[in-house]
CSV table of C-alpha atoms and ligand atoms in Angstrom, one decimal:
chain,number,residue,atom,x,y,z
A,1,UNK,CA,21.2,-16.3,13.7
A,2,UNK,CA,22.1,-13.9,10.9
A,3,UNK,CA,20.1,-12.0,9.2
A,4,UNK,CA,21.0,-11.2,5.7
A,5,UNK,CA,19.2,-8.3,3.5
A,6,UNK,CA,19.0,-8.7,-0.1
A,7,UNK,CA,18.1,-6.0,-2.4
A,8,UNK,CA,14.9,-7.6,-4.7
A,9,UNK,CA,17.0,-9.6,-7.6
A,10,UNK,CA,16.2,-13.1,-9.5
A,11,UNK,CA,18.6,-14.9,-7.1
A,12,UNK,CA,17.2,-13.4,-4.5
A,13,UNK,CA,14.0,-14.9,-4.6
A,14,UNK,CA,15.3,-17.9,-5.5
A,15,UNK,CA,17.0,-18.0,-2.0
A,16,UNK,CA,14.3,-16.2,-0.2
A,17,UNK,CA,11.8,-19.0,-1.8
A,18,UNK,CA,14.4,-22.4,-1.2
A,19,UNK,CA,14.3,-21.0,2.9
A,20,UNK,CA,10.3,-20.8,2.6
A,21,UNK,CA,10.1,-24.2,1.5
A,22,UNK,CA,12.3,-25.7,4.3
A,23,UNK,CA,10.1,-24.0,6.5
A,24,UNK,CA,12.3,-20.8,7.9
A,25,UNK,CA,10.5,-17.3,7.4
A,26,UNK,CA,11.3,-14.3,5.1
A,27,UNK,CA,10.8,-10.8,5.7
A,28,UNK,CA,9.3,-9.7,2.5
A,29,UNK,CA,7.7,-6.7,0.4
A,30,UNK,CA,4.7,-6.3,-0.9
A,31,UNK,CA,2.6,-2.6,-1.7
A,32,UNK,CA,0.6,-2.7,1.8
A,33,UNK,CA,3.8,-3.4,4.0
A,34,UNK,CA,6.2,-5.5,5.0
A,35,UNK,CA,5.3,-8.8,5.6
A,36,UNK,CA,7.0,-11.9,7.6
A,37,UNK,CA,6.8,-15.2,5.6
A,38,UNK,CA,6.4,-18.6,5.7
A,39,UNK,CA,5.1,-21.9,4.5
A,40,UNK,CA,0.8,-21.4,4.7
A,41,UNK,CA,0.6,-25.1,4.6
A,42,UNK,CA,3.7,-26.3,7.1
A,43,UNK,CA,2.0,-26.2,10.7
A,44,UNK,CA,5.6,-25.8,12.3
A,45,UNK,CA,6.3,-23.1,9.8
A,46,UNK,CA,3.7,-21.5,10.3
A,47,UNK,CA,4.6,-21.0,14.6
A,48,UNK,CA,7.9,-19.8,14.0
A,49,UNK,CA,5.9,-16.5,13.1
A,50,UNK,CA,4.1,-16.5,16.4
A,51,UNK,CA,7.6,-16.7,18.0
A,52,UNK,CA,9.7,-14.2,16.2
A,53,UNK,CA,6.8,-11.5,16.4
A,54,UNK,CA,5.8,-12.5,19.7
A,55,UNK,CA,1.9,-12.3,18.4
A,56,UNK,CA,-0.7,-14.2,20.5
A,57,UNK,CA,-1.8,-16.9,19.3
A,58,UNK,CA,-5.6,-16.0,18.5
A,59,UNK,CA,-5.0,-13.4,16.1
A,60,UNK,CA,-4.9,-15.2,12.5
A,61,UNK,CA,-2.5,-14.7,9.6
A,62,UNK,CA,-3.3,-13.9,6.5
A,63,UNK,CA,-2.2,-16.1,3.4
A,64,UNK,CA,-0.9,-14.7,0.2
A,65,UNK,CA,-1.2,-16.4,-3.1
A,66,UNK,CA,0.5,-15.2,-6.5
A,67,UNK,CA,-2.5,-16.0,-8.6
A,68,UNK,CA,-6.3,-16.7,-8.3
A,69,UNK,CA,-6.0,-20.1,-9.7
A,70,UNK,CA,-4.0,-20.9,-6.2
A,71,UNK,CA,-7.5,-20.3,-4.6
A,72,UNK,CA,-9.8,-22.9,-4.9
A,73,UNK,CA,-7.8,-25.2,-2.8
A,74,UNK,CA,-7.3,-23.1,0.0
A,75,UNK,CA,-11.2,-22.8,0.8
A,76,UNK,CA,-14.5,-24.1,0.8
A,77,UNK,CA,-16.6,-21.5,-1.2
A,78,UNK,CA,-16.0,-18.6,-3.3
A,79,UNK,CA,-19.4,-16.7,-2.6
A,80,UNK,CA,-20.4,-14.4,-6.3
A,81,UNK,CA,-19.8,-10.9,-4.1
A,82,UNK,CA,-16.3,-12.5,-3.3
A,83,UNK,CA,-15.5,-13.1,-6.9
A,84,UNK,CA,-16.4,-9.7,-8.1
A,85,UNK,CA,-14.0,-8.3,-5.4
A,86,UNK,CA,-11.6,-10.4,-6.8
A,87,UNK,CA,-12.3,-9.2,-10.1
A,88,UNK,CA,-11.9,-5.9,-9.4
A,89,UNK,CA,-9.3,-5.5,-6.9
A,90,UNK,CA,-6.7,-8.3,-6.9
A,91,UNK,CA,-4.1,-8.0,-7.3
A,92,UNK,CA,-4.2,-5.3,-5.1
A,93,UNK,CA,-4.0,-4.2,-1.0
A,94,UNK,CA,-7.3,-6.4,-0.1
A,95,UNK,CA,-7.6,-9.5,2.2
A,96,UNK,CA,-11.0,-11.8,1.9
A,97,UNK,CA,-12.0,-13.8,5.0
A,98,UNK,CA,-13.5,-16.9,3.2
A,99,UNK,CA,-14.4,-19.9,4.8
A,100,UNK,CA,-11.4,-22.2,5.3
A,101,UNK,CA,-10.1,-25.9,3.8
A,102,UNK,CA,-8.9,-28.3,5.9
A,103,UNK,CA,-5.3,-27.6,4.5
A,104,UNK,CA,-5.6,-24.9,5.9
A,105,UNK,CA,-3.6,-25.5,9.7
A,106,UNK,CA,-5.5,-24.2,12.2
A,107,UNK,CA,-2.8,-22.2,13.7
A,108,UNK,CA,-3.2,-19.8,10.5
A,109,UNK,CA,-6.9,-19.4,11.2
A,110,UNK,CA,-5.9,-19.6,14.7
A,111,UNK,CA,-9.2,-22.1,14.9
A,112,UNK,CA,-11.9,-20.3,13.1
A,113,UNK,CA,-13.2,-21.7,10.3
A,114,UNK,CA,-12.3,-18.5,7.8
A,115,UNK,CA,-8.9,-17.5,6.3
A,116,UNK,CA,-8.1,-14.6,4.6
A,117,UNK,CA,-6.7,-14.5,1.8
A,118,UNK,CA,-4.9,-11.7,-0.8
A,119,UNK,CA,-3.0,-11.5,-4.0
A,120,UNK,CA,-0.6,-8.8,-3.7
A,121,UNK,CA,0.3,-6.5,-6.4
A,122,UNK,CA,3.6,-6.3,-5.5
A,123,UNK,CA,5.9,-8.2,-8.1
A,124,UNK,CA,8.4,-9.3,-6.1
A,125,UNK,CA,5.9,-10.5,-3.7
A,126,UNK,CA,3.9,-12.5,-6.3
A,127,UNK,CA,7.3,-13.6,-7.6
A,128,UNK,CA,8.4,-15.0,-4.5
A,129,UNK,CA,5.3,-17.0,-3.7
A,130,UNK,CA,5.6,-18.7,-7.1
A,131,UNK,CA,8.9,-19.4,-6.3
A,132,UNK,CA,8.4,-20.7,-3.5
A,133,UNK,CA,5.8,-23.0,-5.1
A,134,UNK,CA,3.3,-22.8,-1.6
A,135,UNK,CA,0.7,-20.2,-0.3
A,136,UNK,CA,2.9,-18.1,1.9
A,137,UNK,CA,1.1,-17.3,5.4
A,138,UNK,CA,2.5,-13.4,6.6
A,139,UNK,CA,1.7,-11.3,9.0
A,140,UNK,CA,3.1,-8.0,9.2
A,141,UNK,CA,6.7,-8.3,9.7
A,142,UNK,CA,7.1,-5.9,13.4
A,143,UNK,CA,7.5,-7.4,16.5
A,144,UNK,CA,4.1,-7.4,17.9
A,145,UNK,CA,3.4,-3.8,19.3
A,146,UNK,CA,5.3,-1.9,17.1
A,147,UNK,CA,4.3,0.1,14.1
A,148,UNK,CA,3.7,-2.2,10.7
A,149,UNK,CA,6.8,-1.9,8.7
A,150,UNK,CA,7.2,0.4,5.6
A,151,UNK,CA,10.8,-0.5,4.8
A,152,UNK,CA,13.3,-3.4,4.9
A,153,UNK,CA,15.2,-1.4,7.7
A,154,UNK,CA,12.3,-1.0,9.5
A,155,UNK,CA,12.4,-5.2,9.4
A,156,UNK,CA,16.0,-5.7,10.6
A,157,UNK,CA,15.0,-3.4,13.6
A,158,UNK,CA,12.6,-6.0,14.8
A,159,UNK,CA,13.7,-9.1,13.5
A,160,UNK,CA,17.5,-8.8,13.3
A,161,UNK,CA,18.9,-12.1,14.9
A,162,UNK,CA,15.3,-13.9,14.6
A,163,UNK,CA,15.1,-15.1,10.9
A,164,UNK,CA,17.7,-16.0,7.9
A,165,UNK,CA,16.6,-13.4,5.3
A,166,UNK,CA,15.0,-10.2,4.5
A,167,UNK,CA,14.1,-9.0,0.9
A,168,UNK,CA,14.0,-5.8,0.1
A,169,UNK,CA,12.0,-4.4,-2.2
A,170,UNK,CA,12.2,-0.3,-0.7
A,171,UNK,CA,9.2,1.7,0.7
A,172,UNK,CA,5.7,0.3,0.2
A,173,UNK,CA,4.1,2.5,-2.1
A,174,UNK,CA,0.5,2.2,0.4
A,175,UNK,CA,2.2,2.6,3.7
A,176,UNK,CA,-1.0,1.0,5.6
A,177,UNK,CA,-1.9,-3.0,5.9
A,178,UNK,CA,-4.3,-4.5,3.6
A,179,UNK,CA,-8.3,-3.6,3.7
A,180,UNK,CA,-9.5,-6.7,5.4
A,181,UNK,CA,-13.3,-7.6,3.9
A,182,UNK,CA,-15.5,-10.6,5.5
A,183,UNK,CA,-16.9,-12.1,2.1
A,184,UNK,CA,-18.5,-14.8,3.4
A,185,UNK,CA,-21.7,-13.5,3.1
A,186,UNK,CA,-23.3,-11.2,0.8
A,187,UNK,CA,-22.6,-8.2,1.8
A,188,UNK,CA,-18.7,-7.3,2.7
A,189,UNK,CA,-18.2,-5.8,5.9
A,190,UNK,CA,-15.3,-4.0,6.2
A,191,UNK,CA,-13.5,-5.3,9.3
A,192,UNK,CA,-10.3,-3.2,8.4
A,193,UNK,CA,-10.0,-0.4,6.5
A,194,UNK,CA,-7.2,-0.3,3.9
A,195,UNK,CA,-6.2,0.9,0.1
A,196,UNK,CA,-9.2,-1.1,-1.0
A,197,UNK,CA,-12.1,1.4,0.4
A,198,UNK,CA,-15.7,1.5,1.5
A,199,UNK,CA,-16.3,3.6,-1.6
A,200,UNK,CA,-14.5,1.2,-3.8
A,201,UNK,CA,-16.5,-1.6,-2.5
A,202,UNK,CA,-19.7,0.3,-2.5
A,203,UNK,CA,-19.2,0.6,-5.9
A,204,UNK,CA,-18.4,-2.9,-7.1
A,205,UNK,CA,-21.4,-4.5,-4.6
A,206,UNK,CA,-23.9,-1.9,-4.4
A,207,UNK,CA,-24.0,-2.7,-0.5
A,208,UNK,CA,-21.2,-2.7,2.2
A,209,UNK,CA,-20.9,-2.2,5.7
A,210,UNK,CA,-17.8,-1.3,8.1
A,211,UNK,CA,-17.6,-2.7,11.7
A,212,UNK,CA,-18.4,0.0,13.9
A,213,UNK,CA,-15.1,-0.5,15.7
A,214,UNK,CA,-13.0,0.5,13.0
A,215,UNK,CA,-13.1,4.2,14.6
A,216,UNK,CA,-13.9,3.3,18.4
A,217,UNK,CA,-12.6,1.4,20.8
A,218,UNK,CA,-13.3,-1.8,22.1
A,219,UNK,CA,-15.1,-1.9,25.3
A,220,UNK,CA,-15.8,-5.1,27.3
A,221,UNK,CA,-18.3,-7.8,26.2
A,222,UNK,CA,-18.2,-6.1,22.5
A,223,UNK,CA,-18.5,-9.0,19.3
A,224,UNK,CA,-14.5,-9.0,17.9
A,225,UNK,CA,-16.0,-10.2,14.2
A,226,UNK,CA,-11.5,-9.6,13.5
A,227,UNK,CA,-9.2,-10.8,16.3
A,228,UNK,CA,-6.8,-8.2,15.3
A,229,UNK,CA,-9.4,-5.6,16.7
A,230,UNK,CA,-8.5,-6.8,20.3
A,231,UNK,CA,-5.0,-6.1,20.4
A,232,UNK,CA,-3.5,-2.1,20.6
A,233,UNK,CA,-1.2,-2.3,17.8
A,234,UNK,CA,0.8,1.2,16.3
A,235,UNK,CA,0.9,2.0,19.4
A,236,UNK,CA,4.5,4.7,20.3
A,237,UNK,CA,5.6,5.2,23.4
A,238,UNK,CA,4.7,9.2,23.0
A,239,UNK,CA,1.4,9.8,24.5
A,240,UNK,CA,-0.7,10.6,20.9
A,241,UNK,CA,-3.4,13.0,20.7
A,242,UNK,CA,-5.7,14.0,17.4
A,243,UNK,CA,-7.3,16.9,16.6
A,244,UNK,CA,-9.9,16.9,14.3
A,245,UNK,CA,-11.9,20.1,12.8
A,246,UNK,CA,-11.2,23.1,10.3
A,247,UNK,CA,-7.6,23.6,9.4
A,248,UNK,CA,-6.7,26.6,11.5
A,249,UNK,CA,-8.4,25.6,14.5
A,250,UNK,CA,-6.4,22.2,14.1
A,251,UNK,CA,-3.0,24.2,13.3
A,252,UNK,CA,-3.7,26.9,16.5
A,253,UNK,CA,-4.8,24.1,19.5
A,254,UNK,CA,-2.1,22.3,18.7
A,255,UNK,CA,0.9,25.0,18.5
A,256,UNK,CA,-0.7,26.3,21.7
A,257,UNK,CA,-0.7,23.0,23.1
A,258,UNK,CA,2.5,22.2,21.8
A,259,UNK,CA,4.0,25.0,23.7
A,260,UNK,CA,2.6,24.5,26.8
A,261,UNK,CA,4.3,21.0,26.8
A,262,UNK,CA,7.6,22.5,26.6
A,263,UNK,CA,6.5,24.7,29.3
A,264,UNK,CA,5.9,21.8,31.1
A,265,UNK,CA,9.3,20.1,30.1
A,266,UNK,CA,8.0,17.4,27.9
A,267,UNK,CA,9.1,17.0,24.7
A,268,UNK,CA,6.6,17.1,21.8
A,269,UNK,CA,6.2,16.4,18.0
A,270,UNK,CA,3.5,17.4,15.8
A,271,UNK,CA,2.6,15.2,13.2
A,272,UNK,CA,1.4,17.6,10.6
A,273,UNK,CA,0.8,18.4,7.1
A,274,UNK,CA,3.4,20.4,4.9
A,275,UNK,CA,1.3,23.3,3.7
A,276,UNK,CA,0.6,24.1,7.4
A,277,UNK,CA,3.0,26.3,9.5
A,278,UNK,CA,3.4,25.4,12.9
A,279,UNK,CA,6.2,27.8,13.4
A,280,UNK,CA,10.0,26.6,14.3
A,281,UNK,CA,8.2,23.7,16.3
A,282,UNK,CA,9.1,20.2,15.7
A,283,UNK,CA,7.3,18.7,12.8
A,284,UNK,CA,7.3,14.7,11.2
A,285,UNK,CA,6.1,15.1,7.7
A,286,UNK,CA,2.2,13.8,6.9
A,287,UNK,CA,2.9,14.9,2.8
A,288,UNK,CA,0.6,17.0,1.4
A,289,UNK,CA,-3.0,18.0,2.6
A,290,UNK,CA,-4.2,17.0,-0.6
A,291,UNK,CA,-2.6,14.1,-1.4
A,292,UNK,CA,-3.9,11.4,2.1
A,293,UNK,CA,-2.0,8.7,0.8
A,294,UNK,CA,1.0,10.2,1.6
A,295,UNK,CA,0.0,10.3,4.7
A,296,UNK,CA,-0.8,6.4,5.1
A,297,UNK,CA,2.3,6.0,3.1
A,298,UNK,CA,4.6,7.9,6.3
A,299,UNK,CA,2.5,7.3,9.3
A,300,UNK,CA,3.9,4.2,10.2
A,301,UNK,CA,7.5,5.4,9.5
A,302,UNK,CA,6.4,8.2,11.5
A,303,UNK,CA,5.3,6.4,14.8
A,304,UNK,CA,9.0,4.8,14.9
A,305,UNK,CA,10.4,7.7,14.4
A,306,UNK,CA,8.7,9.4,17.2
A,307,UNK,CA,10.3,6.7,19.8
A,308,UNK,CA,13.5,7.1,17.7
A,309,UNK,CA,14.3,10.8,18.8
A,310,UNK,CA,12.4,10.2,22.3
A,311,UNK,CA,9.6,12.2,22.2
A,312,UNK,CA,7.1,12.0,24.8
A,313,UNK,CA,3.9,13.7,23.1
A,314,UNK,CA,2.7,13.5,19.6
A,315,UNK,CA,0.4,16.1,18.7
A,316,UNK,CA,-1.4,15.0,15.2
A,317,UNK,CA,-3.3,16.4,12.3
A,318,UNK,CA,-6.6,14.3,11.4
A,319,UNK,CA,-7.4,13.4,8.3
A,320,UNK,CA,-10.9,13.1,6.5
A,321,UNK,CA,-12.1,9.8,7.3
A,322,UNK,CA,-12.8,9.3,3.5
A,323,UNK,CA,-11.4,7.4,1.0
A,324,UNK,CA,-7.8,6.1,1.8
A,325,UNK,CA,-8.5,8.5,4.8
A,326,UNK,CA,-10.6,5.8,6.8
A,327,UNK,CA,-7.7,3.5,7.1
A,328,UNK,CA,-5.0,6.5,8.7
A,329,UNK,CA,-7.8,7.4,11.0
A,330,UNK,CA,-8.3,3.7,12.1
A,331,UNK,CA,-4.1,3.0,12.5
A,332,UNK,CA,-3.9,7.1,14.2
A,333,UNK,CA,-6.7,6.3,16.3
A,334,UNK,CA,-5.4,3.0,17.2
A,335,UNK,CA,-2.3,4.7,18.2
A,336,UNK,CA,-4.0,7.7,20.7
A,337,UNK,CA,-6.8,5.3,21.7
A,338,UNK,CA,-8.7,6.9,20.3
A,339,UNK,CA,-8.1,10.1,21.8
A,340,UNK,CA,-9.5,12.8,19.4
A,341,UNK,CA,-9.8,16.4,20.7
A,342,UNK,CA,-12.3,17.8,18.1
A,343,UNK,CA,-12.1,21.8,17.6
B,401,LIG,P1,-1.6,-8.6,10.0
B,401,LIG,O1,-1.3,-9.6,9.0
B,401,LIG,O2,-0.6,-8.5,11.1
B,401,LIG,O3,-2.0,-7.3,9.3
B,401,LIG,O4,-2.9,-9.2,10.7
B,401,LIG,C1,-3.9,-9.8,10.0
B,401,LIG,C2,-5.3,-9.4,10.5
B,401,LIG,O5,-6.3,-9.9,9.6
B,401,LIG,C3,-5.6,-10.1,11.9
B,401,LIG,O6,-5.2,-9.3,12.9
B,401,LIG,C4,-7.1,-10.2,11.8
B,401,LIG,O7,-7.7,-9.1,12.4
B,401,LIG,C5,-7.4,-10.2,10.3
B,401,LIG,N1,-7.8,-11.6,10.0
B,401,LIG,C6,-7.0,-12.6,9.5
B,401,LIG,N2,-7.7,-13.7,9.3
B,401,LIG,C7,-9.0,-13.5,9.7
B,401,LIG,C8,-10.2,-14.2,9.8
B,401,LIG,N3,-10.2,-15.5,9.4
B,401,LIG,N4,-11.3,-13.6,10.3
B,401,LIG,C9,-11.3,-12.3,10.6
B,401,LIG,N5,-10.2,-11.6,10.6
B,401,LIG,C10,-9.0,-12.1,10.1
B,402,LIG,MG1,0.2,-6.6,12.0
């Protein structure tokens, strides 16, 4: 198979939506990142996803609608905290786990009885799904393993040959996969941290709470309340370390370990911020210090780009675990383990 990429246009979508409703997947933008499409309500559709991603089976999918009206339909019960999310944050980088409708094929819920759901802001996204005329069930569009992807070249580097089309829409503006919020009950628990944060919630609810795995590991016999939590995703083939604490402690333990790396003929990266000088060492850019989104906007372009050029160690910069923060600790730390040298 072929696969074309088409620059976002009109006929684009038209073609993009015509394959979704004869059941074929799309790679397609929206602001989290990219995401691989297909029919929500076409079982068959629906496994092609598995296949081309190679994702196991019991992790769910997450099914995008382009407007709230679309809702109803796909679930049981819209419980009053869920609708004041909606309220406030659609269409926007947020996924609600509601509980499910029997349209719903199991292989999207991958047999609970919830399904998230999320109306993206992206416009081409939203276009597309109304084009298509059906929910559209996506994942993120990477082969299972590998970084989420931020750009439609990041999507032909793990799909190429394995579906008919990828739209592309350019660089997701958040960089980071959608804040995933149980809101079956009433009060959301954060079971993945995303552009839509604890504070944001707080705010709206008055109550929230965020899994206490979303910056640990799992260890055996632990409650997975978000399949997605079992599986080491982000994960480069550099071995990834953090380092947490004041600036220059950060920016001195890791040009000293940095150096005794090369001494030791491996070859590292540090995955730093631009105000910070680490010397003539070899730096992949985090943005700005003050500005964290940039650095969920480049981490996961960042993590290819550390297999790209081979190296074997990535040395990284925290970030305040704050904010937008919380979600590029969570993917950072999914990426070392969890392997956070505090100094
Ligand atoms: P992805 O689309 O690749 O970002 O993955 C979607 C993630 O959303 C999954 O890995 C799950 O962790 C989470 N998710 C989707 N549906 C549900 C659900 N019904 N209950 C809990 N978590 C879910
Ligand atoms: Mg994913």
């Amino acid at each position: 198979m072929k696969t074309k990429v088409k620059p976002v246009s009109p006929e684009a979508i038209e073609e993009a939506a015509q394959l979704i409703r004869a059941g074929e997947l799309v790679g397609m933008p929206t602001e989290t990142v990219y995401g691989l499409g297909a029919n929500a309500l076409d079982e068959n559709a629906v496994r092609k996803i598995f296949e081309a991603k190679g994702r196991p089976g019991d992790n769910p999918l997450i099914v995008h609608v382009s407007s709230v009206e679309e809702i109803p339909a796909l679930v049981r019960e819209i419980p009053a905290a869920a609708r004041k999310l909606m309220d406030a944050f659609w269409p926007g980088p947020m996924t609600l786990i509601l509980p499910k409708a029997d349209c719903i094929p199991s292989a999207v819920s991958a047999g609970l009885d919830t399904v998230g759901i999320r109306l993206p802001a992206s416009e081409a996204a939203r276009a597309l799904i109304a084009a298509a005329g059906r929910p559209i069930a996506a994942p993120s569009a990477n082969r299972s393993g590998k970084p989420s992807p931020t750009t439609a070249q990041h999507v032909f580097e793990d799909m190429d040959g394995r579906i008919p089309m990828i739209l592309d829409g350019g660089a997701c503006e958040v960089g980071v996969e959608s804040s995933v919020i149980d809101a079956t009950g009433e009060v959301p628990i954060i079971l993945r941290p995303g552009g839509i944060t604890p504070e944001m919630v707080q705010e709206v609810i008055g109550r929230v709470s965020v899994d206490e795995h979303v910056m640990s590991p799992l260890s055996e016999g632990d409650i997975v309340r978000s399949p997605g939590m079992k599986y080491k995703h982000y994960a480069p083939k550099a071995k990834t370390v953090i380092f947490d604490g004041a600036p220059e402690n950060v920016i001195a333990a890791i040009c000293a370990r940095y150096d005794a790396l090369i001494a030791a003929g491996e070859k590292p990266a540090i995955l730093g911020f631009d105000e910070h000088d680490f010397g003539e060492r070899t730096r992949i850019s985090l943005g700005s210090v003050k500005r964290p989104n940039e650095a969920a906007a480049r981490l996961f372009g960042a993590l290819r780009e550390l297999d790209e050029r081979g190296e074997t160690v990535a040395l990284c910069e925290a970030v305040e675990a704050t904010g937008i923060g919380l979600a590029v600790m969570n993917r950072m730390g999914r990426a070392a383990g969890f392997d956070i040298e505090r100094v």
